[in-house]
Amino acid sequence: MSSEAASHRPRAKNKRPNNVGGDKRNDTCEPRYPLAALLWPARAGVSQWVVLPGVLIVAGLFRWAVALWDYSGYQTPPMYGDFEAQRHWMELTNHLPISQWYFHDLEWWGLDYPPLTAYHSWLMGKIGSVIDPSWLALFSSRGNEDPGLKTFMRATVLASEFVIFVPTLIVVSRCIMRAHRADQWENWIALVALLLQPSTILIDHGHFQYNTVMLGFVLGSISSFYMERWLWCCIFFVAAIGYKQMALYYAPAVFASLLGICFYPRTNGPRLARIAVATLLSFGLLFAPLLVGAYLNGPVLDKQGEPLILPLSLAPPGSGVAHALSDPRTRYFPMVQQVAQSVHRMFPFARGIFEDKVANLWCVLNVVVKLRFYPVGLLQRASLVATLIAILPPCLILFLRPRSGALLYGFAATAWGFFLCSFQVHEKSVLLPLLPTSLLLAQKEGLRPPVRAWVGFANMLAVWTLFPLLKRDQLRVPYYVLTLLWAYLLGLPPTSLSLYPLKKQYNHPQLSFSAKVVHVLFYVSMVSWHLAEASIVPPPSKPDLWAVINASVGAAGFGLCYLWCLYSSFEGLIGPERWPPRSRVEPRKEAYAPGSKAKGL
């Protein structure tokens, strides 16, 4: 009897290493921040078909709740705002020939995005016209603020995001998890944090835009890079540029990475040729409907019945090529005219080096040196030089080690360099560097205090710099709710100081003392700014005082984020190759070995 009882021992339980959010105290693990506590039951290996639907439902509910609030331009005639611009593009693409899209009434929200945005507007407009034709009636629908139209437009943003952005985000998070040997539970936490990112929700579902469509294509390109599907990487990235030209923020990083895999570890000429052909064919397919329509409909004429002069020089003035391209008697002139006009609309250099108060180098410099007194050409060259200086180091690292752990850091540093130094930056463009920066949470070490603190700092600072824009749209309440909720879930200030302890705890990796001081000073500045902005009226001589302070503090913080990403990408260069090629990837071992000791975060 005793021998039978001795042979019947209880099963040994696997002790899971605490790589995410727990403290090891007397052999018991406890979540260290609320989001880890919320997903704590998922550590037991719950099926993704149980966790994922719940996560997506919650993300969708938060988006729709924000969508119930006002939008850009609501009840602000005569031009209204971005909501009217997007509605107007649905109107013109459904009522005018394709050859007129980039020429029609440019004073009233003329189309100034690449062709894929126009095709998307055409598709959404077709659906809207079936529901209620008055929403998109030519001319008479301008400034329409019908509640049904608002519901439809909000629904198009949500549907577009869940069709393109959400699936690619899930895929890329899985790719990062496998490439960096992270755990499934870590992946769930990172995914929830990314889906509840306040800046993205407030801009697309509050202010009103379709940025997540473009960002979804970028995520598709990044996931293709992890899966070593280089041609799909090109196709997805061309689609991102074809939807919004802001995706060019990533172009140097994508170019450097693809060029690197063609020369590292050995030169691969056929691969380089295939990448070039795929890119050219993708651009050709993107512009094909526009070019075919221009060829069939002929050149666009001015009021006198003459072909419009090309708004963009496609060749050196006075050369034979310029004359040939500008000759309206040629059969290809309508197509050249369409390409020239679309490019001219996408890159409006005449608007100046920045609009409104944006947290980048030039807006801050304008406080000291009034840039409007300098020629536009000089400012263009200055921004070009500054941008090249900022993006060259991370691009060089990506070229030298395209498969290293520096990939996301390189993408983030390149995008931050563009945001801080390039020409014609909008405050909403901060979503571009935030995307690869936030994806760092999905890496193996992404939820440990050093990375989580920097990623949280970048996100909190970004949404704070968006407050003047959101305030104009009457989105204060969604701003405070989403921002404080996100900070609470990830254990960030001002809701928690757990990431910035005065003393080192449990041998967990921590930020350096100087980084802690800098972060806390910025958080104190943000809270103080909100209190001052709400209680102190600026003097009449300085009506933009609080906006300028906001942009200045934001630019300084974003500069620190750029330097951190650059430094981290450099560590990826000099460190071991943590992301081996797919042919050399070993089968993944069990993430939690029996008897392994728990490690604190």
Coordinates of C-alpha atoms in Angstrom, one line a residue:
M1 CA 0.0 0.0 0.0
S2 CA 2.8 2.3 0.9
S3 CA 4.7 1.5 -2.3
E4 CA 1.6 2.1 -4.4
A5 CA 1.1 5.5 -2.7
A6 CA 4.7 6.4 -3.2
S7 CA 4.5 5.7 -7.0
H8 CA 1.5 7.9 -7.4
R9 CA 3.1 11.4 -7.1
P10 CA 1.4 14.6 -8.2
R11 CA 2.4 16.0 -11.6
A12 CA 5.3 18.5 -11.4
K13 CA 4.1 22.0 -12.5
N14 CA 6.1 24.0 -15.0
K15 CA 7.4 27.2 -13.4
R16 CA 7.1 29.8 -16.0
P17 CA 9.9 32.4 -16.2
N18 CA 8.5 35.8 -15.4
N19 CA 9.6 37.7 -18.5
V20 CA 6.6 40.0 -18.6
G21 CA 5.0 41.4 -15.6
G22 CA 5.4 39.5 -12.4
D23 CA 7.4 39.7 -9.2
K24 CA 9.1 36.7 -7.7
R25 CA 8.4 36.7 -4.0
N26 CA 8.6 33.5 -2.0
D27 CA 7.9 31.4 -5.2
T28 CA 4.7 33.3 -6.0
C29 CA 4.3 35.5 -9.1
E30 CA 2.3 38.7 -9.1
P31 CA 1.5 41.0 -11.9
R32 CA 3.4 44.2 -11.8
Y33 CA 1.0 46.5 -13.8
P34 CA -2.7 46.3 -14.5
L35 CA -2.6 45.1 -18.1
A36 CA -0.5 42.1 -17.0
A37 CA -3.0 41.5 -14.3
L38 CA -5.9 41.7 -16.7
L39 CA -4.4 39.1 -19.0
W40 CA -2.9 37.0 -16.1
P41 CA -5.3 34.1 -16.7
A42 CA -4.1 33.8 -20.3
R43 CA -0.7 32.6 -19.0
A44 CA -2.2 29.1 -18.7
G45 CA -2.2 28.6 -22.4
V46 CA -5.8 29.8 -23.2
S47 CA -6.7 29.3 -26.9
Q48 CA -6.2 32.3 -29.1
W49 CA -9.8 31.9 -30.3
V50 CA -10.9 32.7 -26.7
V51 CA -8.5 35.7 -26.1
L52 CA -8.4 37.3 -29.5
P53 CA -12.2 37.9 -30.1
G54 CA -12.4 39.5 -26.6
V55 CA -9.5 41.8 -27.3
L56 CA -10.9 42.8 -30.7
I57 CA -14.4 43.5 -29.3
V58 CA -12.9 45.7 -26.6
A59 CA -10.8 47.6 -29.1
G60 CA -13.8 48.1 -31.4
L61 CA -16.0 49.4 -28.5
F62 CA -13.4 52.0 -27.5
R63 CA -13.1 53.2 -31.1
W64 CA -16.8 53.5 -31.5
A65 CA -17.2 55.3 -28.2
V66 CA -14.7 57.9 -29.4
A67 CA -16.5 58.1 -32.7
L68 CA -19.7 59.3 -30.9
W69 CA -17.9 62.6 -30.2
D70 CA -17.4 65.6 -32.6
Y71 CA -15.1 65.5 -35.5
S72 CA -12.8 67.9 -37.3
G73 CA -14.7 70.9 -38.7
Y74 CA -18.0 70.1 -37.1
Q75 CA -20.2 73.2 -37.3
T76 CA -17.2 75.4 -38.4
P77 CA -18.0 76.8 -41.8
P78 CA -17.0 77.8 -44.4
M79 CA -14.4 75.1 -45.0
Y80 CA -15.3 72.8 -42.2
G81 CA -12.4 70.3 -41.7
D82 CA -10.9 66.8 -42.5
F83 CA -14.3 65.2 -42.2
E84 CA -15.6 67.3 -45.1
A85 CA -12.4 66.7 -47.1
Q86 CA -12.9 62.9 -46.9
R87 CA -16.6 63.2 -47.7
H88 CA -15.8 65.5 -50.6
W89 CA -13.4 63.1 -52.1
M90 CA -16.1 60.4 -52.1
E91 CA -18.3 62.9 -53.8
L92 CA -16.0 63.9 -56.6
T93 CA -14.7 60.4 -57.3
N94 CA -18.3 59.1 -57.7
H95 CA -19.5 61.9 -60.0
L96 CA -16.5 63.0 -62.1
P97 CA -14.4 61.1 -64.7
I98 CA -11.2 59.8 -63.2
S99 CA -9.1 62.3 -65.3
Q100 CA -10.8 65.2 -63.4
W101 CA -10.1 63.9 -59.9
Y102 CA -6.9 65.8 -59.3
F103 CA -8.1 69.0 -61.1
H104 CA -11.6 69.6 -59.9
D105 CA -12.2 72.7 -57.8
L106 CA -8.9 72.7 -55.9
E107 CA -10.0 75.5 -53.7
W108 CA -12.6 73.2 -52.0
W109 CA -10.6 70.4 -50.5
G110 CA -8.9 69.4 -53.8
L111 CA -7.6 65.8 -53.8
D112 CA -4.0 65.9 -52.5
Y113 CA -3.4 62.2 -51.6
P114 CA -2.0 59.4 -53.9
P115 CA -4.3 57.4 -56.1
L116 CA -5.0 54.6 -53.7
T117 CA -6.8 57.1 -51.4
A118 CA -8.9 58.1 -54.4
Y119 CA -9.8 54.5 -55.2
H120 CA -10.7 53.9 -51.6
S121 CA -12.9 57.0 -51.5
W122 CA -14.5 55.8 -54.7
L123 CA -15.4 52.5 -53.1
M124 CA -16.7 54.1 -49.9
G125 CA -18.6 56.6 -52.0
K126 CA -20.4 53.9 -54.0
I127 CA -21.6 52.3 -50.8
G128 CA -22.7 55.7 -49.3
S129 CA -24.6 56.6 -52.5
V130 CA -26.6 53.4 -52.2
I131 CA -27.6 54.2 -48.7
D132 CA -28.4 57.9 -49.2
P133 CA -27.5 59.7 -52.4
S134 CA -27.9 63.1 -50.8
W135 CA -24.9 62.5 -48.6
L136 CA -22.6 62.7 -51.7
A137 CA -24.6 64.8 -54.2
L138 CA -22.3 66.9 -56.4
F139 CA -22.0 70.5 -55.0
S140 CA -25.2 70.4 -53.0
S141 CA -23.8 68.1 -50.3
R142 CA -20.9 70.3 -49.2
G143 CA -20.9 70.9 -45.5
N144 CA -23.5 68.1 -44.9
E145 CA -23.7 67.3 -41.2
D146 CA -26.5 64.8 -41.3
P147 CA -26.2 62.4 -38.3
G148 CA -26.7 59.4 -40.6
L149 CA -23.7 60.6 -42.7
K150 CA -21.6 60.9 -39.6
T151 CA -22.5 57.3 -38.6
F152 CA -21.7 56.1 -42.1
M153 CA -18.3 57.9 -42.3
R154 CA -17.3 56.7 -38.8
A155 CA -18.3 53.1 -39.8
T156 CA -16.0 53.3 -42.9
V157 CA -13.1 54.2 -40.7
L158 CA -13.8 51.3 -38.3
A159 CA -14.4 48.8 -41.1
S160 CA -11.3 49.9 -43.1
E161 CA -9.2 49.5 -39.9
F162 CA -10.5 46.1 -39.1
V163 CA -10.0 44.9 -42.6
I164 CA -6.4 46.1 -43.1
F165 CA -4.7 47.4 -39.9
V166 CA -5.9 44.9 -37.3
P167 CA -5.1 41.7 -39.3
T168 CA -1.6 43.0 -40.2
L169 CA -1.0 44.1 -36.7
I170 CA -1.8 40.6 -35.4
V171 CA 0.4 39.0 -38.0
V172 CA 3.4 41.3 -37.4
S173 CA 3.2 40.9 -33.7
R174 CA 3.3 37.1 -34.1
C175 CA 6.3 37.5 -36.5
I176 CA 8.2 39.6 -33.9
M177 CA 7.3 37.1 -31.2
R178 CA 8.7 34.2 -33.1
A179 CA 11.8 36.1 -34.4
H180 CA 12.7 37.3 -30.9
R181 CA 11.7 34.0 -29.1
A182 CA 9.1 35.9 -27.0
D183 CA 6.2 34.2 -25.2
Q184 CA 2.5 34.1 -26.4
W185 CA 1.4 35.8 -23.2
E186 CA 3.8 38.7 -23.9
N187 CA 2.3 38.9 -27.3
W188 CA -1.2 39.3 -26.0
I189 CA -0.1 42.2 -23.7
A190 CA 1.7 43.9 -26.5
L191 CA -1.2 43.5 -28.8
V192 CA -3.7 45.0 -26.4
A193 CA -1.4 47.9 -25.7
L194 CA -1.0 48.5 -29.5
L195 CA -4.7 48.3 -30.2
L196 CA -5.5 50.7 -27.4
Q197 CA -2.9 53.2 -28.4
P198 CA -4.6 56.6 -27.7
S199 CA -3.0 58.7 -30.4
T200 CA -4.2 56.4 -33.2
I201 CA -7.7 56.1 -31.9
L202 CA -8.1 59.8 -31.2
I203 CA -6.9 60.9 -34.6
D204 CA -8.7 58.4 -36.8
H205 CA -11.9 57.9 -34.8
G206 CA -12.1 61.3 -33.2
H207 CA -10.5 63.9 -35.4
F208 CA -11.4 61.7 -38.4
Q209 CA -8.9 60.3 -40.9
Y210 CA -7.9 56.9 -42.4
N211 CA -4.3 56.7 -41.2
T212 CA -4.7 53.1 -40.1
V213 CA -5.1 52.0 -43.7
M214 CA -1.7 53.3 -44.6
L215 CA -0.2 52.0 -41.3
G216 CA -1.7 48.6 -42.0
F217 CA 0.1 48.4 -45.3
V218 CA 3.3 49.4 -43.5
L219 CA 2.7 46.6 -41.0
G220 CA 2.2 44.2 -44.0
S221 CA 5.6 45.3 -45.3
I222 CA 7.3 44.8 -41.9
S223 CA 5.8 41.4 -41.4
S224 CA 6.9 40.4 -45.0
F225 CA 10.4 41.4 -44.0
Y226 CA 10.3 39.1 -41.0
M227 CA 9.0 36.3 -43.1
E228 CA 11.6 37.0 -45.8
R229 CA 9.0 37.5 -48.5
W230 CA 10.9 40.4 -50.1
L231 CA 8.6 40.9 -53.1
W232 CA 5.5 41.2 -50.8
C233 CA 7.5 43.7 -48.7
C234 CA 7.8 45.9 -51.8
I235 CA 4.2 45.5 -52.8
F236 CA 2.8 46.4 -49.3
F237 CA 5.1 49.4 -49.0
V238 CA 4.2 50.7 -52.5
A239 CA 0.5 50.4 -51.4
A240 CA 1.3 52.4 -48.2
I241 CA 2.9 55.2 -50.2
G242 CA 0.1 54.9 -52.7
Y243 CA -2.4 55.6 -50.0
K244 CA -0.6 58.4 -48.1
Q245 CA 2.6 60.0 -49.1
M246 CA 3.5 60.2 -45.4
A247 CA 4.6 56.6 -45.6
L248 CA 7.8 58.0 -47.2
Y249 CA 9.0 58.5 -43.7
Y250 CA 9.9 54.8 -43.8
A251 CA 11.2 54.7 -47.4
P252 CA 14.9 55.1 -46.5
A253 CA 14.7 52.4 -43.9
V254 CA 12.9 50.0 -46.3
F255 CA 15.3 50.8 -49.1
A256 CA 18.4 50.2 -46.8
S257 CA 17.0 47.0 -45.4
L258 CA 16.1 45.5 -48.9
L259 CA 19.4 46.6 -50.3
G260 CA 21.2 45.1 -47.3
I261 CA 19.6 41.6 -47.8
C262 CA 20.8 41.8 -51.5
F263 CA 24.4 42.2 -50.4
Y264 CA 24.5 40.5 -47.0
P265 CA 25.9 37.9 -46.3
R266 CA 26.7 37.7 -50.1
T267 CA 25.7 39.6 -53.2
N268 CA 22.5 38.4 -54.7
G269 CA 21.9 40.1 -58.1
P270 CA 18.7 38.2 -59.1
R271 CA 17.1 39.1 -55.8
L272 CA 17.9 42.8 -56.4
A273 CA 16.5 42.6 -59.9
R274 CA 13.3 40.9 -58.7
I275 CA 12.8 43.6 -56.0
A276 CA 13.3 46.4 -58.5
V277 CA 10.9 44.8 -61.0
A278 CA 8.2 44.2 -58.3
T279 CA 8.5 47.8 -57.1
L280 CA 8.1 49.2 -60.6
L281 CA 5.2 47.0 -61.4
S282 CA 3.5 47.9 -58.2
F283 CA 3.8 51.6 -59.0
G284 CA 2.6 50.9 -62.5
L285 CA -0.4 49.0 -61.3
L286 CA -1.1 51.8 -58.8
F287 CA -1.3 54.5 -61.4
A288 CA -2.8 52.3 -64.2
P289 CA -6.5 53.3 -63.7
L290 CA -5.5 57.0 -63.6
L291 CA -3.4 56.8 -66.7
V292 CA -5.9 54.7 -68.7
G293 CA -8.7 57.2 -67.8
A294 CA -6.5 60.1 -68.8
Y295 CA -5.6 58.4 -72.1
L296 CA -9.3 57.7 -72.9
N297 CA -10.6 61.1 -71.8
G298 CA -7.9 63.3 -73.3
P299 CA -6.0 66.2 -71.7
V300 CA -7.7 68.5 -69.1
L301 CA -8.5 71.9 -70.5
D302 CA -8.5 75.3 -69.0
K303 CA -11.3 77.9 -69.3
Q304 CA -10.1 78.9 -72.7
G305 CA -10.3 75.4 -74.0
E306 CA -6.5 75.0 -74.1
P307 CA -4.6 72.1 -72.4
L308 CA -3.5 73.1 -68.9
I309 CA 0.1 73.9 -68.4
L310 CA 2.0 71.2 -66.5
P311 CA 2.2 72.3 -62.9
L312 CA 5.4 70.3 -62.3
S313 CA 8.6 70.3 -64.3
L314 CA 9.4 66.7 -65.1
A315 CA 12.6 67.5 -66.9
P316 CA 15.2 70.3 -67.0
P317 CA 13.6 73.5 -68.4
G318 CA 14.5 74.1 -72.1
S319 CA 15.6 70.6 -72.8
G320 CA 14.3 68.5 -75.6
V321 CA 12.8 66.1 -73.0
A322 CA 10.9 68.9 -71.3
H323 CA 9.5 70.1 -74.7
A324 CA 8.5 66.6 -75.7
L325 CA 6.7 66.0 -72.4
S326 CA 4.9 69.3 -72.5
D327 CA 3.7 69.0 -76.1
P328 CA -0.1 68.6 -76.0
R329 CA -0.2 67.2 -79.5
T330 CA 1.3 63.9 -78.4
R331 CA -0.9 61.0 -77.4
Y332 CA 0.9 60.5 -74.1
F333 CA 0.5 64.1 -73.0
P334 CA -2.7 63.4 -71.0
M335 CA -0.9 60.7 -69.0
V336 CA 2.1 63.0 -68.3
Q337 CA -0.4 65.7 -67.3
Q338 CA -2.1 63.4 -64.8
V339 CA 1.2 62.2 -63.2
A340 CA 2.5 65.8 -63.0
Q341 CA -0.6 67.1 -61.4
S342 CA -1.0 64.3 -58.9
V343 CA 2.7 64.7 -57.8
H344 CA 2.2 68.4 -57.5
R345 CA -0.8 68.0 -55.3
M346 CA 0.9 65.4 -53.1
F347 CA 3.9 67.6 -52.4
P348 CA 2.8 71.2 -51.9
F349 CA 6.1 72.8 -51.2
A350 CA 4.6 76.3 -51.6
R351 CA 2.8 75.9 -48.3
G352 CA 5.9 76.5 -46.2
I353 CA 8.1 74.5 -44.0
F354 CA 5.4 73.7 -41.4
E355 CA 1.7 74.3 -40.8
D356 CA 0.3 75.1 -37.4
K357 CA 2.3 74.3 -34.3
V358 CA 4.0 70.9 -34.7
A359 CA 6.6 69.5 -32.3
N360 CA 9.6 69.4 -34.6
L361 CA 12.8 71.2 -35.1
W362 CA 11.5 74.0 -37.4
C363 CA 8.6 75.0 -35.3
V364 CA 10.9 75.4 -32.3
L365 CA 13.5 77.2 -34.3
N366 CA 10.8 79.6 -35.6
V367 CA 10.4 80.9 -32.0
V368 CA 14.0 82.3 -32.2
V369 CA 14.4 82.8 -35.9
K370 CA 11.3 83.8 -38.0
L371 CA 11.6 81.3 -40.9
R372 CA 8.9 83.0 -43.0
F373 CA 11.4 85.7 -43.9
Y374 CA 13.7 83.1 -45.6
P375 CA 13.2 81.9 -49.2
V376 CA 11.3 78.6 -49.5
G377 CA 14.1 77.1 -51.6
L378 CA 16.6 77.8 -48.9
L379 CA 14.3 76.2 -46.3
Q380 CA 13.8 73.2 -48.5
R381 CA 17.5 72.6 -48.8
A382 CA 18.1 73.1 -45.1
S383 CA 15.4 70.6 -44.2
L384 CA 16.8 68.1 -46.7
V385 CA 20.3 68.3 -45.2
A386 CA 19.0 68.1 -41.7
T387 CA 16.8 65.1 -42.6
L388 CA 19.7 63.3 -44.3
I389 CA 21.9 63.8 -41.3
A390 CA 19.2 62.4 -39.0
I391 CA 18.3 59.3 -41.1
L392 CA 21.7 58.3 -42.4
P393 CA 23.0 56.5 -39.3
P394 CA 20.0 54.2 -38.8
C395 CA 19.8 53.5 -42.5
L396 CA 23.5 52.6 -42.6
I397 CA 22.9 50.2 -39.7
L398 CA 20.0 48.5 -41.5
F399 CA 22.0 48.1 -44.6
L400 CA 24.9 46.5 -42.8
R401 CA 22.8 44.2 -40.6
P402 CA 19.3 43.9 -42.2
R403 CA 18.4 40.9 -40.1
S404 CA 19.6 42.0 -36.8
G405 CA 17.5 43.0 -33.8
A406 CA 18.0 46.6 -34.9
L407 CA 15.2 46.4 -37.5
L408 CA 12.4 48.1 -35.5
Y409 CA 14.8 50.5 -33.8
G410 CA 16.1 51.5 -37.3
F411 CA 12.6 52.0 -38.6
A412 CA 11.7 54.1 -35.6
A413 CA 14.8 56.2 -35.7
T414 CA 14.4 56.9 -39.4
A415 CA 10.7 58.0 -38.9
W416 CA 11.6 60.1 -35.9
G417 CA 14.4 61.8 -38.0
F418 CA 11.9 62.6 -40.7
F419 CA 9.3 63.9 -38.3
L420 CA 11.8 66.2 -36.5
C421 CA 13.6 67.6 -39.6
S422 CA 11.6 67.2 -42.8
F423 CA 9.6 69.7 -44.8
Q424 CA 5.8 70.2 -44.3
V425 CA 5.2 68.1 -41.2
H426 CA 1.8 67.8 -39.6
E427 CA 1.2 67.1 -36.0
K428 CA -0.7 64.0 -37.0
S429 CA 2.4 62.6 -38.6
V430 CA 3.7 61.6 -35.2
L431 CA 1.7 58.4 -35.7
L432 CA 4.4 57.2 -38.1
P433 CA 7.4 57.1 -35.7
L434 CA 5.0 55.8 -33.0
L435 CA 4.2 52.7 -34.9
P436 CA 7.6 51.0 -35.0
T437 CA 8.4 52.4 -31.6
S438 CA 5.3 50.8 -30.1
L439 CA 6.0 47.5 -31.9
L440 CA 9.1 47.2 -29.6
L441 CA 6.7 46.0 -26.9
A442 CA 6.2 42.7 -28.9
Q443 CA 9.9 41.8 -28.6
K444 CA 11.2 39.5 -25.9
E445 CA 12.5 42.3 -23.7
G446 CA 9.8 44.7 -24.8
L447 CA 7.7 44.6 -21.6
R448 CA 10.6 45.0 -19.2
P449 CA 10.9 48.4 -17.5
P450 CA 13.6 50.0 -19.8
V451 CA 11.8 49.4 -23.1
R452 CA 8.3 49.8 -21.6
A453 CA 9.3 53.1 -20.0
W454 CA 10.7 54.5 -23.3
V455 CA 7.8 53.3 -25.4
G456 CA 5.3 54.6 -22.9
F457 CA 7.1 57.9 -22.7
A458 CA 7.0 58.3 -26.5
N459 CA 3.3 57.5 -26.6
M460 CA 2.3 59.8 -23.7
L461 CA 4.3 62.6 -25.1
A462 CA 2.9 62.1 -28.6
V463 CA -0.8 62.2 -27.5
W464 CA 0.0 65.2 -25.3
T465 CA 1.4 67.2 -28.3
L466 CA -1.9 66.4 -30.1
F467 CA -4.0 68.0 -27.4
P468 CA -4.2 71.5 -29.0
L469 CA -5.6 69.8 -32.2
L470 CA -8.0 67.6 -30.2
K471 CA -9.1 70.6 -28.1
R472 CA -10.3 72.4 -31.2
D473 CA -12.3 69.3 -32.2
Q474 CA -14.0 69.2 -28.7
L475 CA -12.3 65.9 -27.9
R476 CA -11.0 66.8 -24.4
V477 CA -13.0 64.0 -22.6
P478 CA -11.9 61.2 -24.9
Y479 CA -8.4 62.5 -24.7
Y480 CA -8.2 62.4 -20.9
V481 CA -10.0 59.0 -20.6
L482 CA -8.0 57.2 -23.2
T483 CA -4.6 58.7 -22.2
L484 CA -5.1 58.0 -18.5
L485 CA -6.5 54.6 -19.1
W486 CA -3.5 53.6 -21.3
A487 CA -1.1 55.0 -18.7
Y488 CA -2.9 53.1 -16.0
L489 CA -2.8 49.8 -17.9
L490 CA 0.9 50.0 -18.5
G491 CA 1.9 51.4 -15.2
L492 CA 3.0 54.8 -16.5
P493 CA 2.9 58.3 -15.0
P494 CA 0.9 60.1 -14.0
T495 CA -1.1 57.1 -12.7
S496 CA 1.9 55.2 -11.4
L497 CA 5.6 55.7 -10.7
S498 CA 6.4 52.0 -10.6
L499 CA 8.8 52.3 -13.5
Y500 CA 10.8 54.9 -11.8
P501 CA 11.7 53.5 -8.3
L502 CA 14.3 55.3 -6.2
K503 CA 16.0 52.0 -5.4
K504 CA 16.6 49.0 -7.6
Q505 CA 14.1 46.2 -6.9
Y506 CA 14.5 42.4 -7.1
N507 CA 17.4 42.6 -9.5
H508 CA 15.1 43.7 -12.3
P509 CA 16.6 45.7 -15.2
Q510 CA 15.9 49.4 -14.7
L511 CA 16.3 52.7 -16.5
S512 CA 19.5 54.6 -15.7
F513 CA 19.2 57.3 -13.0
S514 CA 19.6 60.0 -15.6
A515 CA 16.8 58.6 -17.8
K516 CA 14.5 58.3 -14.8
V517 CA 15.1 62.0 -13.9
V518 CA 14.5 63.2 -17.5
H519 CA 11.3 61.2 -17.9
V520 CA 9.9 62.3 -14.6
L521 CA 10.7 66.0 -15.5
F522 CA 8.9 65.6 -18.8
Y523 CA 5.8 64.0 -17.1
V524 CA 5.8 66.9 -14.5
S525 CA 6.0 69.4 -17.4
M526 CA 3.1 67.8 -19.2
V527 CA 0.9 67.8 -16.1
S528 CA 1.9 71.4 -15.2
W529 CA 1.2 72.5 -18.8
H530 CA -2.3 71.1 -18.6
L531 CA -3.0 72.9 -15.3
A532 CA -1.6 76.2 -16.6
E533 CA -3.4 75.9 -20.0
A534 CA -6.7 75.3 -18.3
S535 CA -6.4 78.2 -15.8
I536 CA -4.2 80.9 -17.3
V537 CA -5.3 82.9 -20.3
P538 CA -2.3 83.8 -22.5
P539 CA -1.7 87.6 -23.2
P540 CA -3.2 89.1 -26.3
S541 CA 0.2 89.6 -27.8
K542 CA 1.0 85.9 -27.5
P543 CA -2.3 84.0 -28.3
D544 CA -0.4 80.8 -29.2
L545 CA 1.8 80.8 -26.1
W546 CA 0.6 77.4 -24.8
A547 CA 0.7 75.8 -28.2
V548 CA 4.3 77.0 -28.7
I549 CA 5.3 75.6 -25.3
N550 CA 3.6 72.4 -26.1
A551 CA 5.5 72.0 -29.4
S552 CA 8.8 73.0 -27.9
V553 CA 8.6 70.5 -25.0
G554 CA 7.4 67.8 -27.4
A555 CA 10.2 68.4 -29.9
A556 CA 12.8 68.0 -27.1
G557 CA 11.2 64.8 -25.9
F558 CA 10.9 63.4 -29.4
G559 CA 14.6 64.2 -29.9
L560 CA 15.4 62.0 -26.9
C561 CA 13.2 59.2 -28.4
Y562 CA 15.2 59.5 -31.6
L563 CA 18.5 59.3 -29.8
W564 CA 17.3 56.3 -27.8
C565 CA 16.2 54.4 -30.9
L566 CA 19.4 55.3 -32.7
Y567 CA 21.5 54.1 -29.7
S568 CA 19.5 50.9 -29.4
S569 CA 19.8 50.2 -33.2
F570 CA 23.6 50.7 -32.8
E571 CA 23.6 48.0 -30.1
G572 CA 21.9 45.7 -32.6
L573 CA 24.7 46.4 -35.0
I574 CA 27.6 45.6 -32.7
G575 CA 25.8 42.8 -30.8
P576 CA 25.1 39.2 -32.0
E577 CA 22.8 38.6 -34.9
R578 CA 19.6 37.9 -33.0
W579 CA 17.4 37.4 -36.0
P580 CA 18.9 34.6 -38.1
P581 CA 17.7 33.9 -41.7
R582 CA 14.7 31.7 -41.9
S583 CA 16.8 28.8 -43.4
R584 CA 18.8 28.8 -40.2
V585 CA 16.0 29.2 -37.6
E586 CA 16.0 26.3 -35.2
P587 CA 12.7 24.8 -34.1
R588 CA 11.4 26.8 -31.2
K589 CA 11.9 25.0 -27.8
E590 CA 9.3 25.0 -25.0
A591 CA 9.1 28.5 -23.6
Y592 CA 8.9 27.3 -20.0
A593 CA 11.1 24.4 -19.0
P594 CA 10.2 22.4 -15.9
G595 CA 12.1 23.6 -12.9
S596 CA 13.2 26.9 -14.5
K597 CA 13.6 29.9 -12.1
A598 CA 11.3 32.9 -12.6
K599 CA 13.0 36.0 -13.7
G600 CA 11.8 39.4 -12.6
L601 CA 11.0 42.1 -15.1

